[in-house]
JSON list of C-alpha atoms in Angstrom, two decimals:
[
{"chain": "A", "resi": 134, "resn": "LYS", "atom": "CA", "xyz": [-13.92, 0.16, 11.48]},
{"chain": "A", "resi": 135, "resn": "GLN", "atom": "CA", "xyz": [-14.08, 0.98, 7.83]},
{"chain": "A", "resi": 136, "resn": "GLU", "atom": "CA", "xyz": [-11.06, -0.35, 6.57]},
{"chain": "A", "resi": 137, "resn": "VAL", "atom": "CA", "xyz": [-10.29, 0.70, 2.26]},
{"chain": "A", "resi": 138, "resn": "THR", "atom": "CA", "xyz": [-7.71, -1.01, 0.45]},
{"chain": "A", "resi": 139, "resn": "GLN", "atom": "CA", "xyz": [-6.21, -0.70, -2.95]},
{"chain": "A", "resi": 140, "resn": "ILE", "atom": "CA", "xyz": [-4.29, -3.58, -5.17]},
{"chain": "A", "resi": 141, "resn": "PRO", "atom": "CA", "xyz": [-1.68, -3.21, -6.83]},
{"chain": "A", "resi": 142, "resn": "ALA", "atom": "CA", "xyz": [-0.26, -0.38, -5.02]},
{"chain": "A", "resi": 143, "resn": "ALA", "atom": "CA", "xyz": [1.61, 0.16, -8.51]},
{"chain": "A", "resi": 144, "resn": "LEU", "atom": "CA", "xyz": [1.93, -0.36, -11.76]},
{"chain": "A", "resi": 145, "resn": "SER", "atom": "CA", "xyz": [3.32, 0.32, -15.15]},
{"chain": "A", "resi": 146, "resn": "VAL", "atom": "CA", "xyz": [1.85, -0.76, -18.42]},
{"chain": "A", "resi": 147, "resn": "PRO", "atom": "CA", "xyz": [2.57, 0.33, -22.03]},
{"chain": "A", "resi": 148, "resn": "GLU", "atom": "CA", "xyz": [0.20, 2.53, -23.77]},
{"chain": "A", "resi": 149, "resn": "GLY", "atom": "CA", "xyz": [-2.41, 1.24, -24.97]},
{"chain": "A", "resi": 150, "resn": "GLU", "atom": "CA", "xyz": [-3.28, -1.49, -22.62]},
{"chain": "A", "resi": 151, "resn": "ASN", "atom": "CA", "xyz": [-6.67, -1.96, -20.76]},
{"chain": "A", "resi": 152, "resn": "LEU", "atom": "CA", "xyz": [-6.07, -2.30, -17.47]},
{"chain": "A", "resi": 153, "resn": "VAL", "atom": "CA", "xyz": [-7.86, -2.82, -14.02]},
{"chain": "A", "resi": 154, "resn": "LEU", "atom": "CA", "xyz": [-7.76, -0.84, -10.49]},
{"chain": "A", "resi": 155, "resn": "ASN", "atom": "CA", "xyz": [-9.09, -2.83, -7.53]},
{"chain": "A", "resi": 156, "resn": "CYS", "atom": "CA", "xyz": [-10.59, -1.30, -4.32]},
{"chain": "A", "resi": 157, "resn": "SER", "atom": "CA", "xyz": [-11.78, -3.66, -1.34]},
{"chain": "A", "resi": 158, "resn": "PHE", "atom": "CA", "xyz": [-13.32, -2.59, 1.67]},
{"chain": "A", "resi": 159, "resn": "THR", "atom": "CA", "xyz": [-14.48, -4.40, 5.18]},
{"chain": "A", "resi": 160, "resn": "ASP", "atom": "CA", "xyz": [-17.65, -3.18, 6.14]},
{"chain": "A", "resi": 161, "resn": "SER", "atom": "CA", "xyz": [-20.55, -3.20, 3.66]},
{"chain": "A", "resi": 162, "resn": "ALA", "atom": "CA", "xyz": [-22.72, -0.48, 4.56]},
{"chain": "A", "resi": 163, "resn": "ILE", "atom": "CA", "xyz": [-21.80, 1.82, 2.13]},
{"chain": "A", "resi": 164, "resn": "TYR", "atom": "CA", "xyz": [-23.81, 4.96, 0.91]},
{"chain": "A", "resi": 165, "resn": "ASN", "atom": "CA", "xyz": [-21.84, 5.26, -1.76]},
{"chain": "A", "resi": 166, "resn": "LEU", "atom": "CA", "xyz": [-17.95, 4.53, -3.51]},
{"chain": "A", "resi": 167, "resn": "GLN", "atom": "CA", "xyz": [-16.40, 7.56, -5.36]},
{"chain": "A", "resi": 168, "resn": "TRP", "atom": "CA", "xyz": [-12.88, 7.36, -7.51]},
{"chain": "A", "resi": 169, "resn": "PHE", "atom": "CA", "xyz": [-9.85, 10.23, -7.05]},
{"chain": "A", "resi": 170, "resn": "ARG", "atom": "CA", "xyz": [-7.42, 10.67, -9.75]},
{"chain": "A", "resi": 171, "resn": "GLN", "atom": "CA", "xyz": [-4.26, 12.46, -7.12]},
{"chain": "A", "resi": 172, "resn": "ASP", "atom": "CA", "xyz": [-1.36, 13.92, -9.34]},
{"chain": "A", "resi": 173, "resn": "PRO", "atom": "CA", "xyz": [1.93, 14.10, -7.94]},
{"chain": "A", "resi": 174, "resn": "GLY", "atom": "CA", "xyz": [1.78, 17.57, -5.29]},
{"chain": "A", "resi": 175, "resn": "LYS", "atom": "CA", "xyz": [-1.70, 18.24, -6.24]},
{"chain": "A", "resi": 176, "resn": "GLY", "atom": "CA", "xyz": [-5.66, 17.87, -5.51]},
{"chain": "A", "resi": 177, "resn": "LEU", "atom": "CA", "xyz": [-8.51, 14.63, -6.27]},
{"chain": "A", "resi": 178, "resn": "THR", "atom": "CA", "xyz": [-9.96, 15.13, -9.14]},
{"chain": "A", "resi": 179, "resn": "SER", "atom": "CA", "xyz": [-13.60, 13.08, -8.91]},
{"chain": "A", "resi": 180, "resn": "LEU", "atom": "CA", "xyz": [-13.79, 10.34, -11.29]},
{"chain": "A", "resi": 181, "resn": "LEU", "atom": "CA", "xyz": [-16.83, 8.39, -10.98]},
{"chain": "A", "resi": 182, "resn": "LEU", "atom": "CA", "xyz": [-19.85, 8.53, -8.28]},
{"chain": "A", "resi": 183, "resn": "ILE", "atom": "CA", "xyz": [-21.10, 4.75, -8.16]},
{"chain": "A", "resi": 184, "resn": "GLN", "atom": "CA", "xyz": [-24.34, 5.16, -5.59]},
{"chain": "A", "resi": 185, "resn": "SER", "atom": "CA", "xyz": [-24.47, 2.04, -3.29]},
{"chain": "A", "resi": 186, "resn": "SER", "atom": "CA", "xyz": [-27.60, 0.27, -5.47]},
{"chain": "A", "resi": 187, "resn": "GLN", "atom": "CA", "xyz": [-25.16, 0.82, -8.44]},
{"chain": "A", "resi": 188, "resn": "ARG", "atom": "CA", "xyz": [-23.25, -1.71, -10.02]},
{"chain": "A", "resi": 189, "resn": "GLU", "atom": "CA", "xyz": [-21.61, -0.12, -12.47]},
{"chain": "A", "resi": 190, "resn": "GLN", "atom": "CA", "xyz": [-20.70, 3.77, -13.96]},
{"chain": "A", "resi": 191, "resn": "THR", "atom": "CA", "xyz": [-19.03, 4.81, -16.90]},
{"chain": "A", "resi": 192, "resn": "SER", "atom": "CA", "xyz": [-17.19, 8.28, -17.80]},
{"chain": "A", "resi": 193, "resn": "GLY", "atom": "CA", "xyz": [-15.60, 7.89, -21.35]},
{"chain": "A", "resi": 194, "resn": "ARG", "atom": "CA", "xyz": [-12.63, 5.10, -21.17]},
{"chain": "A", "resi": 195, "resn": "LEU", "atom": "CA", "xyz": [-13.21, 4.28, -17.41]},
{"chain": "A", "resi": 196, "resn": "ASN", "atom": "CA", "xyz": [-15.50, 1.81, -16.45]},
{"chain": "A", "resi": 197, "resn": "ALA", "atom": "CA", "xyz": [-16.56, 0.95, -12.28]},
{"chain": "A", "resi": 198, "resn": "SER", "atom": "CA", "xyz": [-18.27, -1.06, -11.20]},
{"chain": "A", "resi": 199, "resn": "LEU", "atom": "CA", "xyz": [-18.59, -1.98, -7.85]},
{"chain": "A", "resi": 200, "resn": "ASP", "atom": "CA", "xyz": [-20.14, -4.99, -5.63]},
{"chain": "A", "resi": 201, "resn": "LYS", "atom": "CA", "xyz": [-21.42, -4.04, -2.15]},
{"chain": "A", "resi": 202, "resn": "SER", "atom": "CA", "xyz": [-21.77, -7.93, -0.86]},
{"chain": "A", "resi": 203, "resn": "SER", "atom": "CA", "xyz": [-18.53, -8.78, -1.56]},
{"chain": "A", "resi": 204, "resn": "GLY", "atom": "CA", "xyz": [-16.58, -5.33, -0.66]},
{"chain": "A", "resi": 205, "resn": "ARG", "atom": "CA", "xyz": [-15.34, -4.84, -4.27]},
{"chain": "A", "resi": 206, "resn": "SER", "atom": "CA", "xyz": [-14.98, -2.07, -6.93]},
{"chain": "A", "resi": 207, "resn": "THR", "atom": "CA", "xyz": [-13.17, -1.77, -9.94]},
{"chain": "A", "resi": 208, "resn": "LEU", "atom": "CA", "xyz": [-11.67, 1.57, -12.21]},
{"chain": "A", "resi": 209, "resn": "TYR", "atom": "CA", "xyz": [-11.01, -0.39, -15.53]},
{"chain": "A", "resi": 210, "resn": "ILE", "atom": "CA", "xyz": [-9.34, 1.68, -17.66]},
{"chain": "A", "resi": 211, "resn": "ALA", "atom": "CA", "xyz": [-9.16, 1.37, -21.99]},
{"chain": "A", "resi": 212, "resn": "ALA", "atom": "CA", "xyz": [-6.60, 1.45, -23.82]},
{"chain": "A", "resi": 213, "resn": "SER", "atom": "CA", "xyz": [-4.40, 3.53, -21.79]},
{"chain": "A", "resi": 214, "resn": "GLN", "atom": "CA", "xyz": [-2.70, 7.07, -22.47]},
{"chain": "A", "resi": 215, "resn": "PRO", "atom": "CA", "xyz": [0.78, 8.01, -20.93]},
{"chain": "A", "resi": 216, "resn": "GLY", "atom": "CA", "xyz": [-1.44, 11.37, -18.93]},
{"chain": "A", "resi": 217, "resn": "ASP", "atom": "CA", "xyz": [-3.23, 8.31, -17.01]},
{"chain": "A", "resi": 218, "resn": "SER", "atom": "CA", "xyz": [-0.35, 7.81, -15.14]},
{"chain": "A", "resi": 219, "resn": "ALA", "atom": "CA", "xyz": [-0.73, 9.05, -12.10]},
{"chain": "A", "resi": 220, "resn": "THR", "atom": "CA", "xyz": [-2.43, 7.62, -8.44]},
{"chain": "A", "resi": 221, "resn": "TYR", "atom": "CA", "xyz": [-6.27, 6.48, -8.56]},
{"chain": "A", "resi": 222, "resn": "LEU", "atom": "CA", "xyz": [-7.33, 6.85, -5.53]},
{"chain": "A", "resi": 223, "resn": "CYS", "atom": "CA", "xyz": [-10.44, 4.71, -4.00]},
{"chain": "A", "resi": 224, "resn": "ALA", "atom": "CA", "xyz": [-13.02, 6.57, -1.54]},
{"chain": "A", "resi": 225, "resn": "VAL", "atom": "CA", "xyz": [-15.82, 4.29, 0.47]},
{"chain": "A", "resi": 226, "resn": "ARG", "atom": "CA", "xyz": [-19.25, 7.22, 1.74]},
{"chain": "A", "resi": 227, "resn": "THR", "atom": "CA", "xyz": [-20.40, 4.75, 5.81]},
{"chain": "A", "resi": 228, "resn": "TRP", "atom": "CA", "xyz": [-22.18, 7.26, 7.38]},
{"chain": "A", "resi": 229, "resn": "HIS", "atom": "CA", "xyz": [-19.93, 8.85, 9.08]},
{"chain": "A", "resi": 230, "resn": "ASP", "atom": "CA", "xyz": [-17.24, 9.82, 7.20]},
{"chain": "A", "resi": 231, "resn": "MET", "atom": "CA", "xyz": [-15.88, 9.12, 4.24]},
{"chain": "A", "resi": 232, "resn": "ARG", "atom": "CA", "xyz": [-13.04, 6.25, 3.92]},
{"chain": "A", "resi": 233, "resn": "PHE", "atom": "CA", "xyz": [-9.27, 6.28, 1.39]},
{"chain": "A", "resi": 234, "resn": "GLY", "atom": "CA", "xyz": [-7.54, 3.94, -0.15]},
{"chain": "A", "resi": 235, "resn": "ALA", "atom": "CA", "xyz": [-3.98, 4.14, 0.22]},
{"chain": "A", "resi": 236, "resn": "GLY", "atom": "CA", "xyz": [-4.20, 4.42, -4.01]},
{"chain": "A", "resi": 237, "resn": "THR", "atom": "CA", "xyz": [-2.45, 2.98, -6.78]},
{"chain": "A", "resi": 238, "resn": "ARG", "atom": "CA", "xyz": [0.44, 4.52, -8.44]},
{"chain": "A", "resi": 239, "resn": "LEU", "atom": "CA", "xyz": [-0.47, 4.30, -12.38]},
{"chain": "A", "resi": 240, "resn": "THR", "atom": "CA", "xyz": [2.70, 4.76, -15.20]},
{"chain": "A", "resi": 241, "resn": "VAL", "atom": "CA", "xyz": [1.49, 4.47, -19.26]},
{"chain": "A", "resi": 242, "resn": "LYS", "atom": "CA", "xyz": [4.92, 3.88, -20.86]},
{"chain": "A", "resi": 243, "resn": "PRO", "atom": "CA", "xyz": [4.31, 5.66, -24.22]},
{"chain": "B", "resi": 784, "resn": "GLU", "atom": "CA", "xyz": [-15.90, 24.86, -15.23]},
{"chain": "B", "resi": 785, "resn": "PRO", "atom": "CA", "xyz": [-16.57, 25.63, -11.57]},
{"chain": "B", "resi": 786, "resn": "GLU", "atom": "CA", "xyz": [-14.12, 24.64, -9.29]},
{"chain": "B", "resi": 787, "resn": "VAL", "atom": "CA", "xyz": [-13.08, 24.54, -5.57]},
{"chain": "B", "resi": 788, "resn": "THR", "atom": "CA", "xyz": [-10.44, 27.01, -4.53]},
{"chain": "B", "resi": 789, "resn": "GLN", "atom": "CA", "xyz": [-7.95, 27.32, -2.31]},
{"chain": "B", "resi": 790, "resn": "THR", "atom": "CA", "xyz": [-5.34, 30.07, 0.09]},
{"chain": "B", "resi": 791, "resn": "PRO", "atom": "CA", "xyz": [-2.83, 29.31, 0.31]},
{"chain": "B", "resi": 792, "resn": "SER", "atom": "CA", "xyz": [-0.62, 26.89, -1.63]},
{"chain": "B", "resi": 793, "resn": "HIS", "atom": "CA", "xyz": [1.96, 26.76, 1.10]},
{"chain": "B", "resi": 794, "resn": "GLN", "atom": "CA", "xyz": [1.17, 28.16, 4.33]},
{"chain": "B", "resi": 795, "resn": "VAL", "atom": "CA", "xyz": [4.52, 27.62, 6.13]},
{"chain": "B", "resi": 796, "resn": "THR", "atom": "CA", "xyz": [4.44, 28.20, 10.34]},
{"chain": "B", "resi": 797, "resn": "GLN", "atom": "CA", "xyz": [6.40, 27.79, 13.90]},
{"chain": "B", "resi": 798, "resn": "MET", "atom": "CA", "xyz": [5.04, 25.71, 16.00]},
{"chain": "B", "resi": 799, "resn": "GLY", "atom": "CA", "xyz": [2.93, 26.60, 18.35]},
{"chain": "B", "resi": 800, "resn": "GLN", "atom": "CA", "xyz": [1.31, 29.77, 16.29]},
{"chain": "B", "resi": 801, "resn": "GLU", "atom": "CA", "xyz": [-2.21, 29.78, 14.79]},
{"chain": "B", "resi": 802, "resn": "VAL", "atom": "CA", "xyz": [-2.70, 29.29, 10.75]},
{"chain": "B", "resi": 803, "resn": "ILE", "atom": "CA", "xyz": [-5.90, 29.85, 9.25]},
{"chain": "B", "resi": 804, "resn": "LEU", "atom": "CA", "xyz": [-6.34, 27.81, 5.70]},
{"chain": "B", "resi": 805, "resn": "ARG", "atom": "CA", "xyz": [-8.59, 29.16, 2.99]},
{"chain": "B", "resi": 806, "resn": "CYS", "atom": "CA", "xyz": [-11.54, 27.30, 1.11]},
{"chain": "B", "resi": 807, "resn": "VAL", "atom": "CA", "xyz": [-13.86, 28.95, -1.77]},
{"chain": "B", "resi": 808, "resn": "PRO", "atom": "CA", "xyz": [-16.65, 26.09, -2.53]},
{"chain": "B", "resi": 809, "resn": "ILE", "atom": "CA", "xyz": [-18.14, 25.62, -6.20]},
{"chain": "B", "resi": 810, "resn": "SER", "atom": "CA", "xyz": [-20.82, 28.61, -5.91]},
{"chain": "B", "resi": 811, "resn": "ASN", "atom": "CA", "xyz": [-24.27, 26.51, -5.32]},
{"chain": "B", "resi": 812, "resn": "HIS", "atom": "CA", "xyz": [-23.19, 23.60, -3.25]},
{"chain": "B", "resi": 813, "resn": "LEU", "atom": "CA", "xyz": [-23.84, 23.79, 0.43]},
{"chain": "B", "resi": 814, "resn": "TYR", "atom": "CA", "xyz": [-21.46, 20.52, 1.37]},
{"chain": "B", "resi": 815, "resn": "PHE", "atom": "CA", "xyz": [-18.36, 21.86, 2.70]},
{"chain": "B", "resi": 816, "resn": "TYR", "atom": "CA", "xyz": [-15.36, 19.44, 3.87]},
{"chain": "B", "resi": 817, "resn": "TRP", "atom": "CA", "xyz": [-12.38, 19.63, 5.06]},
{"chain": "B", "resi": 818, "resn": "TYR", "atom": "CA", "xyz": [-9.64, 16.60, 4.40]},
{"chain": "B", "resi": 819, "resn": "ARG", "atom": "CA", "xyz": [-5.93, 15.99, 5.30]},
{"chain": "B", "resi": 820, "resn": "GLN", "atom": "CA", "xyz": [-2.93, 14.01, 3.75]},
{"chain": "B", "resi": 821, "resn": "ILE", "atom": "CA", "xyz": [0.26, 13.66, 5.87]},
{"chain": "B", "resi": 822, "resn": "LEU", "atom": "CA", "xyz": [2.79, 13.04, 3.38]},
{"chain": "B", "resi": 823, "resn": "GLY", "atom": "CA", "xyz": [3.75, 9.31, 1.64]},
{"chain": "B", "resi": 824, "resn": "GLN", "atom": "CA", "xyz": [-0.16, 8.70, 3.79]},
{"chain": "B", "resi": 825, "resn": "LYS", "atom": "CA", "xyz": [-3.75, 8.39, 3.43]},
{"chain": "B", "resi": 826, "resn": "VAL", "atom": "CA", "xyz": [-6.38, 10.94, 2.89]},
{"chain": "B", "resi": 827, "resn": "GLU", "atom": "CA", "xyz": [-7.89, 10.94, 6.11]},
{"chain": "B", "resi": 828, "resn": "PHE", "atom": "CA", "xyz": [-11.75, 12.93, 6.35]},
{"chain": "B", "resi": 829, "resn": "LEU", "atom": "CA", "xyz": [-11.30, 16.09, 9.42]},
{"chain": "B", "resi": 830, "resn": "VAL", "atom": "CA", "xyz": [-15.38, 17.06, 9.36]},
{"chain": "B", "resi": 831, "resn": "SER", "atom": "CA", "xyz": [-18.54, 18.04, 6.54]},
{"chain": "B", "resi": 832, "resn": "PHE", "atom": "CA", "xyz": [-20.37, 21.54, 7.62]},
{"chain": "B", "resi": 833, "resn": "TYR", "atom": "CA", "xyz": [-23.93, 22.34, 6.22]},
{"chain": "B", "resi": 834, "resn": "ASN", "atom": "CA", "xyz": [-25.97, 24.84, 7.53]},
{"chain": "B", "resi": 835, "resn": "ASN", "atom": "CA", "xyz": [-23.71, 26.75, 9.21]},
{"chain": "B", "resi": 836, "resn": "GLU", "atom": "CA", "xyz": [-22.60, 23.79, 11.60]},
{"chain": "B", "resi": 837, "resn": "ILE", "atom": "CA", "xyz": [-21.03, 20.93, 11.78]},
{"chain": "B", "resi": 838, "resn": "SER", "atom": "CA", "xyz": [-22.21, 17.48, 11.06]},
{"chain": "B", "resi": 839, "resn": "GLU", "atom": "CA", "xyz": [-20.10, 15.13, 11.30]},
{"chain": "B", "resi": 840, "resn": "LYS", "atom": "CA", "xyz": [-16.32, 15.02, 12.50]},
{"chain": "B", "resi": 841, "resn": "SER", "atom": "CA", "xyz": [-13.60, 12.02, 12.93]},
{"chain": "B", "resi": 842, "resn": "GLU", "atom": "CA", "xyz": [-11.49, 11.94, 15.93]},
{"chain": "B", "resi": 843, "resn": "ILE", "atom": "CA", "xyz": [-7.69, 14.21, 13.86]},
{"chain": "B", "resi": 844, "resn": "PHE", "atom": "CA", "xyz": [-10.60, 16.58, 14.34]},
{"chain": "B", "resi": 845, "resn": "ASP", "atom": "CA", "xyz": [-10.17, 18.64, 18.13]},
{"chain": "B", "resi": 846, "resn": "ASP", "atom": "CA", "xyz": [-10.20, 21.24, 19.49]},
{"chain": "B", "resi": 847, "resn": "GLN", "atom": "CA", "xyz": [-7.42, 22.35, 17.96]},
{"chain": "B", "resi": 848, "resn": "PHE", "atom": "CA", "xyz": [-9.28, 23.34, 14.94]},
{"chain": "B", "resi": 849, "resn": "SER", "atom": "CA", "xyz": [-12.09, 24.49, 14.36]},
{"chain": "B", "resi": 850, "resn": "VAL", "atom": "CA", "xyz": [-14.00, 26.02, 11.07]},
{"chain": "B", "resi": 851, "resn": "GLU", "atom": "CA", "xyz": [-16.13, 28.58, 10.10]},
{"chain": "B", "resi": 852, "resn": "ARG", "atom": "CA", "xyz": [-18.39, 30.37, 7.05]},
{"chain": "B", "resi": 853, "resn": "PRO", "atom": "CA", "xyz": [-17.85, 33.84, 7.03]},
{"chain": "B", "resi": 854, "resn": "ASP", "atom": "CA", "xyz": [-19.26, 35.16, 4.78]},
{"chain": "B", "resi": 855, "resn": "GLY", "atom": "CA", "xyz": [-20.74, 34.38, 1.24]},
{"chain": "B", "resi": 856, "resn": "SER", "atom": "CA", "xyz": [-18.59, 32.48, -0.36]},
{"chain": "B", "resi": 857, "resn": "ASN", "atom": "CA", "xyz": [-15.35, 31.24, 2.20]},
{"chain": "B", "resi": 858, "resn": "PHE", "atom": "CA", "xyz": [-14.92, 28.80, 3.81]},
{"chain": "B", "resi": 859, "resn": "THR", "atom": "CA", "xyz": [-12.68, 28.56, 6.48]},
{"chain": "B", "resi": 860, "resn": "LEU", "atom": "CA", "xyz": [-10.23, 25.83, 8.51]},
{"chain": "B", "resi": 861, "resn": "LYS", "atom": "CA", "xyz": [-8.53, 27.26, 11.83]},
{"chain": "B", "resi": 862, "resn": "ILE", "atom": "CA", "xyz": [-5.91, 25.46, 13.80]},
{"chain": "B", "resi": 863, "resn": "ARG", "atom": "CA", "xyz": [-5.02, 27.64, 16.70]},
{"chain": "B", "resi": 864, "resn": "SER", "atom": "CA", "xyz": [-1.69, 25.94, 17.89]},
{"chain": "B", "resi": 865, "resn": "THR", "atom": "CA", "xyz": [0.08, 24.17, 14.90]},
{"chain": "B", "resi": 866, "resn": "LYS", "atom": "CA", "xyz": [2.21, 21.18, 16.06]},
{"chain": "B", "resi": 867, "resn": "LEU", "atom": "CA", "xyz": [4.50, 19.40, 14.00]},
{"chain": "B", "resi": 868, "resn": "GLU", "atom": "CA", "xyz": [1.88, 16.69, 13.53]},
{"chain": "B", "resi": 869, "resn": "ASP", "atom": "CA", "xyz": [-0.11, 18.63, 12.11]},
{"chain": "B", "resi": 870, "resn": "SER", "atom": "CA", "xyz": [2.77, 18.74, 8.39]},
{"chain": "B", "resi": 871, "resn": "ALA", "atom": "CA", "xyz": [-0.01, 17.94, 5.93]},
{"chain": "B", "resi": 872, "resn": "MET", "atom": "CA", "xyz": [-1.17, 18.93, 2.37]},
{"chain": "B", "resi": 873, "resn": "TYR", "atom": "CA", "xyz": [-5.11, 20.18, 3.87]},
{"chain": "B", "resi": 874, "resn": "PHE", "atom": "CA", "xyz": [-7.93, 19.60, 1.37]},
{"chain": "B", "resi": 875, "resn": "CYS", "atom": "CA", "xyz": [-11.40, 21.39, 1.20]},
{"chain": "B", "resi": 876, "resn": "ALA", "atom": "CA", "xyz": [-14.09, 19.56, -0.98]},
{"chain": "B", "resi": 877, "resn": "SER", "atom": "CA", "xyz": [-17.87, 20.76, -1.73]},
{"chain": "B", "resi": 878, "resn": "SER", "atom": "CA", "xyz": [-20.60, 18.82, -3.21]},
{"chain": "B", "resi": 879, "resn": "ALA", "atom": "CA", "xyz": [-24.05, 20.73, -4.03]},
{"chain": "B", "resi": 880, "resn": "GLN", "atom": "CA", "xyz": [-25.95, 18.03, -1.59]},
{"chain": "B", "resi": 881, "resn": "GLY", "atom": "CA", "xyz": [-24.70, 15.14, 1.56]},
{"chain": "B", "resi": 882, "resn": "ALA", "atom": "CA", "xyz": [-21.93, 13.19, 0.90]},
{"chain": "B", "resi": 883, "resn": "THR", "atom": "CA", "xyz": [-24.26, 10.09, 1.66]},
{"chain": "B", "resi": 884, "resn": "SER", "atom": "CA", "xyz": [-25.73, 10.72, -2.31]},
{"chain": "B", "resi": 885, "resn": "ASN", "atom": "CA", "xyz": [-23.04, 13.29, -4.10]},
{"chain": "B", "resi": 886, "resn": "GLU", "atom": "CA", "xyz": [-19.85, 13.54, -5.64]},
{"chain": "B", "resi": 887, "resn": "GLN", "atom": "CA", "xyz": [-17.40, 15.75, -3.80]},
{"chain": "B", "resi": 888, "resn": "PHE", "atom": "CA", "xyz": [-15.21, 18.38, -5.48]},
{"chain": "B", "resi": 889, "resn": "PHE", "atom": "CA", "xyz": [-11.63, 19.14, -3.80]},
{"chain": "B", "resi": 890, "resn": "GLY", "atom": "CA", "xyz": [-10.26, 22.09, -4.24]},
{"chain": "B", "resi": 891, "resn": "PRO", "atom": "CA", "xyz": [-6.14, 22.11, -5.07]},
{"chain": "B", "resi": 892, "resn": "GLY", "atom": "CA", "xyz": [-5.11, 21.49, -1.70]},
{"chain": "B", "resi": 893, "resn": "THR", "atom": "CA", "xyz": [-2.85, 23.74, 1.07]},
{"chain": "B", "resi": 894, "resn": "ARG", "atom": "CA", "xyz": [0.74, 22.47, 1.97]},
{"chain": "B", "resi": 895, "resn": "LEU", "atom": "CA", "xyz": [0.39, 23.20, 5.85]},
{"chain": "B", "resi": 896, "resn": "THR", "atom": "CA", "xyz": [3.95, 22.76, 7.26]},
{"chain": "B", "resi": 897, "resn": "VAL", "atom": "CA", "xyz": [5.18, 23.19, 10.68]},
{"chain": "B", "resi": 898, "resn": "LEU", "atom": "CA", "xyz": [8.72, 24.27, 11.91]}
]
């Protein structure tokens, strides 16, 4: 059974800092991995989708990498801003469903 | 920019009552999904729907749940006899193609409270 873990559970950084969020999964038989942002009481906003054949994807200040063989993905956020404060979720797509991590709650302090 | 919409934003119901949660997926998308998130817990997959039938469902999606695409735009989740443990945020999502290759876009959610 696929298990998805995100470390750390919470992270607080000063504005302008570069940071890395981690996601690990137990079964490397995945189709893709998607990173989301969730604001309190809100829905999920898709950030990046990495297919299993890809190593990384970039969008603006965000860069996500995937190492399927080791069961890891990272989300790199450059030059963080207070508006980046949210919970970041990773989700892996397997044949049967989509499994989510519990998220990393990011706070960027001005 | 096209987006997934959900109604209502908050639904309060008594235990044992039926509820229908509604979603309007992005117009040219063909695959539709329901997820739930119990307060403080992970987002959980419920069901995926394509070509007017269920393509995948999780162990959570038992006989109390059903999905329907009653017309060309709406996608609904029905819970026949709600239980206290059904209280959660329910998210609808859609993708242009299958989720094995395509990004899923989520709606803002419906908060269901069962009393």
